[in-house]
Structure formats: C-alpha cells, structure tokens
Coordinates of C-alpha atoms in Angstrom, one line a residue:
M239 CA 24.4 -68.3 -47.5
Q240 CA 22.6 -68.3 -50.8
E241 CA 20.4 -71.1 -49.5
T242 CA 19.3 -68.9 -46.6
G243 CA 18.1 -66.3 -49.1
L244 CA 21.1 -63.9 -49.2
S245 CA 22.0 -62.5 -52.6
A246 CA 25.5 -61.4 -53.6
A247 CA 24.5 -57.8 -52.9
D248 CA 23.2 -58.8 -49.4
I249 CA 26.5 -60.6 -48.7
A250 CA 28.5 -57.6 -49.9
E251 CA 26.4 -55.2 -47.8
I252 CA 26.7 -57.3 -44.6
S253 CA 30.4 -58.1 -44.9
G254 CA 31.5 -54.7 -46.2
I255 CA 33.3 -56.1 -49.3
A256 CA 32.6 -55.2 -52.9
V257 CA 29.7 -57.0 -54.6
T258 CA 31.9 -57.9 -57.6
L259 CA 34.3 -59.7 -55.3
V260 CA 31.4 -61.6 -53.8
R261 CA 30.2 -62.6 -57.3
R262 CA 33.6 -63.9 -58.1
L263 CA 33.6 -66.0 -54.9
L264 CA 30.2 -67.4 -55.8
R265 CA 31.4 -68.7 -59.2
P266 CA 31.9 -72.4 -59.8
A267 CA 35.0 -74.0 -58.3
G268 CA 37.2 -73.7 -61.4
E269 CA 36.4 -70.0 -62.0
R270 CA 36.9 -68.7 -58.4
P271 CA 40.0 -66.7 -57.5
A272 CA 42.9 -69.1 -56.5
V273 CA 43.8 -67.0 -53.5
I274 CA 41.4 -65.2 -51.2
H275 CA 42.8 -62.5 -48.8
R276 CA 42.4 -63.4 -45.1
V277 CA 40.4 -60.2 -44.4
T278 CA 38.0 -61.1 -47.2
S279 CA 37.5 -64.6 -45.9
E280 CA 37.0 -63.3 -42.3
A281 CA 34.5 -60.7 -43.6
V282 CA 32.4 -63.4 -45.4
L283 CA 32.8 -66.0 -42.7
G284 CA 31.7 -63.5 -40.1
I285 CA 28.2 -63.4 -41.6
P286 CA 25.7 -65.4 -39.4
L287 CA 23.7 -67.9 -41.4
T288 CA 20.5 -66.5 -39.8
S289 CA 21.1 -63.1 -41.5
A290 CA 18.3 -63.6 -44.0
V291 CA 15.8 -64.0 -41.2
K292 CA 17.2 -61.5 -38.7
R293 CA 18.2 -58.5 -40.9
D294 CA 18.1 -56.1 -38.0
R295 CA 20.7 -57.9 -35.9
L296 CA 23.5 -58.5 -38.3
L297 CA 27.1 -59.2 -37.2
P298 CA 29.2 -58.0 -40.1
G299 CA 32.6 -59.5 -40.8
L300 CA 34.1 -55.9 -40.9
V301 CA 33.7 -53.2 -38.4
G302 CA 34.4 -49.5 -38.3
A303 CA 38.1 -48.8 -37.4
E304 CA 37.5 -45.7 -35.2
R305 CA 37.5 -47.5 -31.9
A306 CA 40.7 -49.5 -32.8
A307 CA 42.4 -46.3 -34.1
T308 CA 41.7 -44.5 -30.8
S309 CA 43.0 -47.5 -28.8
L310 CA 46.2 -47.7 -30.9
Q311 CA 46.7 -43.9 -30.5
D312 CA 46.2 -44.2 -26.7
L313 CA 48.7 -47.0 -26.5
A314 CA 51.2 -45.0 -28.5
E315 CA 50.8 -42.0 -26.2
R316 CA 51.5 -44.3 -23.3
G317 CA 54.8 -45.4 -25.0
W318 CA 53.9 -48.8 -26.6
P319 CA 55.9 -49.1 -29.9
T320 CA 53.9 -50.2 -33.0
S321 CA 56.4 -53.0 -33.7
F322 CA 55.7 -54.5 -30.2
L323 CA 51.9 -54.3 -30.7
A324 CA 52.2 -55.8 -34.2
A325 CA 54.0 -58.8 -32.9
R326 CA 51.5 -59.3 -30.2
L327 CA 48.6 -58.9 -32.6
E328 CA 50.2 -61.1 -35.3
T329 CA 49.9 -58.4 -37.9
T330 CA 52.3 -55.8 -39.5
P331 CA 53.4 -52.5 -38.1
H332 CA 52.2 -51.0 -41.4
T333 CA 48.7 -52.3 -40.9
L334 CA 48.5 -50.8 -37.4
A335 CA 49.9 -47.5 -38.5
A336 CA 47.2 -47.3 -41.2
I337 CA 44.5 -48.1 -38.7
R338 CA 45.9 -45.6 -36.1
G339 CA 46.3 -42.9 -38.8
R340 CA 42.7 -43.4 -39.9
E341 CA 43.6 -44.5 -43.4
R342 CA 41.4 -47.5 -43.0
R343 CA 37.7 -47.0 -42.5
R344 CA 37.0 -50.7 -41.6
L345 CA 38.9 -53.7 -40.3
A346 CA 38.3 -57.3 -39.6
L347 CA 36.2 -58.0 -36.6
A348 CA 38.8 -60.5 -35.3
L349 CA 41.6 -57.9 -35.4
D350 CA 39.3 -55.3 -33.7
R351 CA 38.7 -57.7 -30.9
K352 CA 42.4 -58.5 -30.6
I353 CA 43.2 -54.8 -30.4
Q354 CA 40.6 -54.1 -27.7
R355 CA 41.8 -57.0 -25.6
L356 CA 45.5 -56.1 -25.9
A357 CA 44.7 -52.4 -25.2
A358 CA 42.9 -53.3 -22.0
L359 CA 45.8 -55.4 -20.8
L360 CA 48.6 -52.9 -21.8
L361 CA 46.9 -49.7 -20.6
A362 CA 46.9 -51.2 -17.1
S363 CA 50.7 -51.7 -17.2
E364 CA 53.9 -50.0 -18.3
P365 CA 56.1 -50.7 -21.3
A366 CA 59.1 -51.3 -19.1
D367 CA 57.2 -54.2 -17.5
F368 CA 57.4 -55.9 -20.9
G369 CA 61.1 -55.2 -21.4
I370 CA 60.7 -52.2 -23.7
A371 CA 63.6 -49.8 -23.4
E372 CA 62.8 -46.3 -22.0
Y373 CA 64.2 -44.5 -25.1
R374 CA 61.8 -46.5 -27.4
S375 CA 58.8 -45.5 -25.2
R376 CA 59.9 -41.9 -25.1
R377 CA 60.3 -41.8 -28.9
T378 CA 56.9 -43.5 -29.4
R379 CA 55.2 -41.1 -27.0
A380 CA 56.7 -38.0 -28.7
A381 CA 55.6 -39.2 -32.2
A382 CA 52.1 -40.0 -30.9
L383 CA 51.7 -36.5 -29.4
R384 CA 52.9 -34.9 -32.7
R385 CA 50.4 -37.1 -34.5
R386 CA 47.6 -36.1 -32.1
A387 CA 48.4 -32.4 -32.7
T388 CA 48.4 -32.9 -36.5
L389 CA 45.0 -34.7 -36.4
A390 CA 43.6 -32.0 -34.2
Q391 CA 44.4 -29.3 -36.8
P392 CA 41.6 -28.3 -39.1
M393 CA 42.1 -29.9 -42.5
S394 CA 42.4 -26.6 -44.3
T395 CA 45.3 -25.5 -42.0
A396 CA 47.1 -28.9 -42.5
L397 CA 46.8 -28.5 -46.3
R398 CA 48.2 -25.0 -46.3
E399 CA 51.4 -26.0 -44.6
E400 CA 54.5 -26.5 -46.6
P401 CA 55.5 -30.2 -47.3
G402 CA 58.1 -31.3 -45.0
A403 CA 57.4 -28.6 -42.4
V404 CA 57.6 -29.6 -38.8
P405 CA 54.3 -28.9 -36.9

C-alpha cells in the first residue's frame, strides 16, 4: 500500500482504524504487534491497491453499522434469537447485541455482508422452519419490541427514568 502512495494516515482514514495502530503495523517485522485482531486485518486488507489513484471510489474495510443494526432489529422483531443468528454468522451474541443496540458505529465489511445475506434469507421464512421453539421466538419478539420502544424515546426522557424501571 505504501508503494502505491498511501501514507499511514491515508490507510487509517480509508480503513477506519486508528493511525497509531497503522503505524505499529508498518513497523519492521520484529517490532510489529504479535497478534492482530481479525477486524483490524479485514479493515486493512479491504483497502483496494488502486486507492492512491482513485480516491473518490474507495472501498473501506469498515462500514457504518446502521444498516446491519436495522436488519438485526427486524430479525429480532420477527422472532429470530440472537444466539441462532450468531451461530449462523460465526460471531458472538454479544457482538450482534452491540451492533443491534447501536453501540458500534462501524463493523467489518465482511460481517455486514453476511448479516445482509442472512437477513434476506430469514425474513422470507419463519423461525419454526429452522427448529426454533415458539417460546424462544415469542421471548425474542417481546424483547425486540421493548428495545424499539426504548430507542424511540427521546434521550432526555430515557435519562430521566429511574435505573431498573421497566419502560
């Protein structure tokens, strides 16, 4: 990437990761981090080598999480449990909950694509078709509807409520 004219700051901007991390990754072999997180590697490897030439058509390694969050919320409202989705997407329920709850602003392009493909498949079917018990679907739907109501509240109202109060 450096040979195509990209600086550490360019790589950081395109990939969505911190410039200090990019600089660490660009160090000589013995000084680089021993372990690189999968999301970081996907973000960097998602940068096309032609980025230096075609700056207006960049394909970043990370994308905004809003579309994935909406898809995950829609799936939950239809009764698809997070644990089932996580197994299908080869990730953790915690990761999906963070995306759905809009705690993450960005996510790996590969995960976003997986979520969109799975959502298209599952929204056209019913959880029972995949062996998910009715009580699990009902519980997932109820939690999703409560979550939607909480997200729809203005932030000032949500902050004024007592901790532990049921909406």
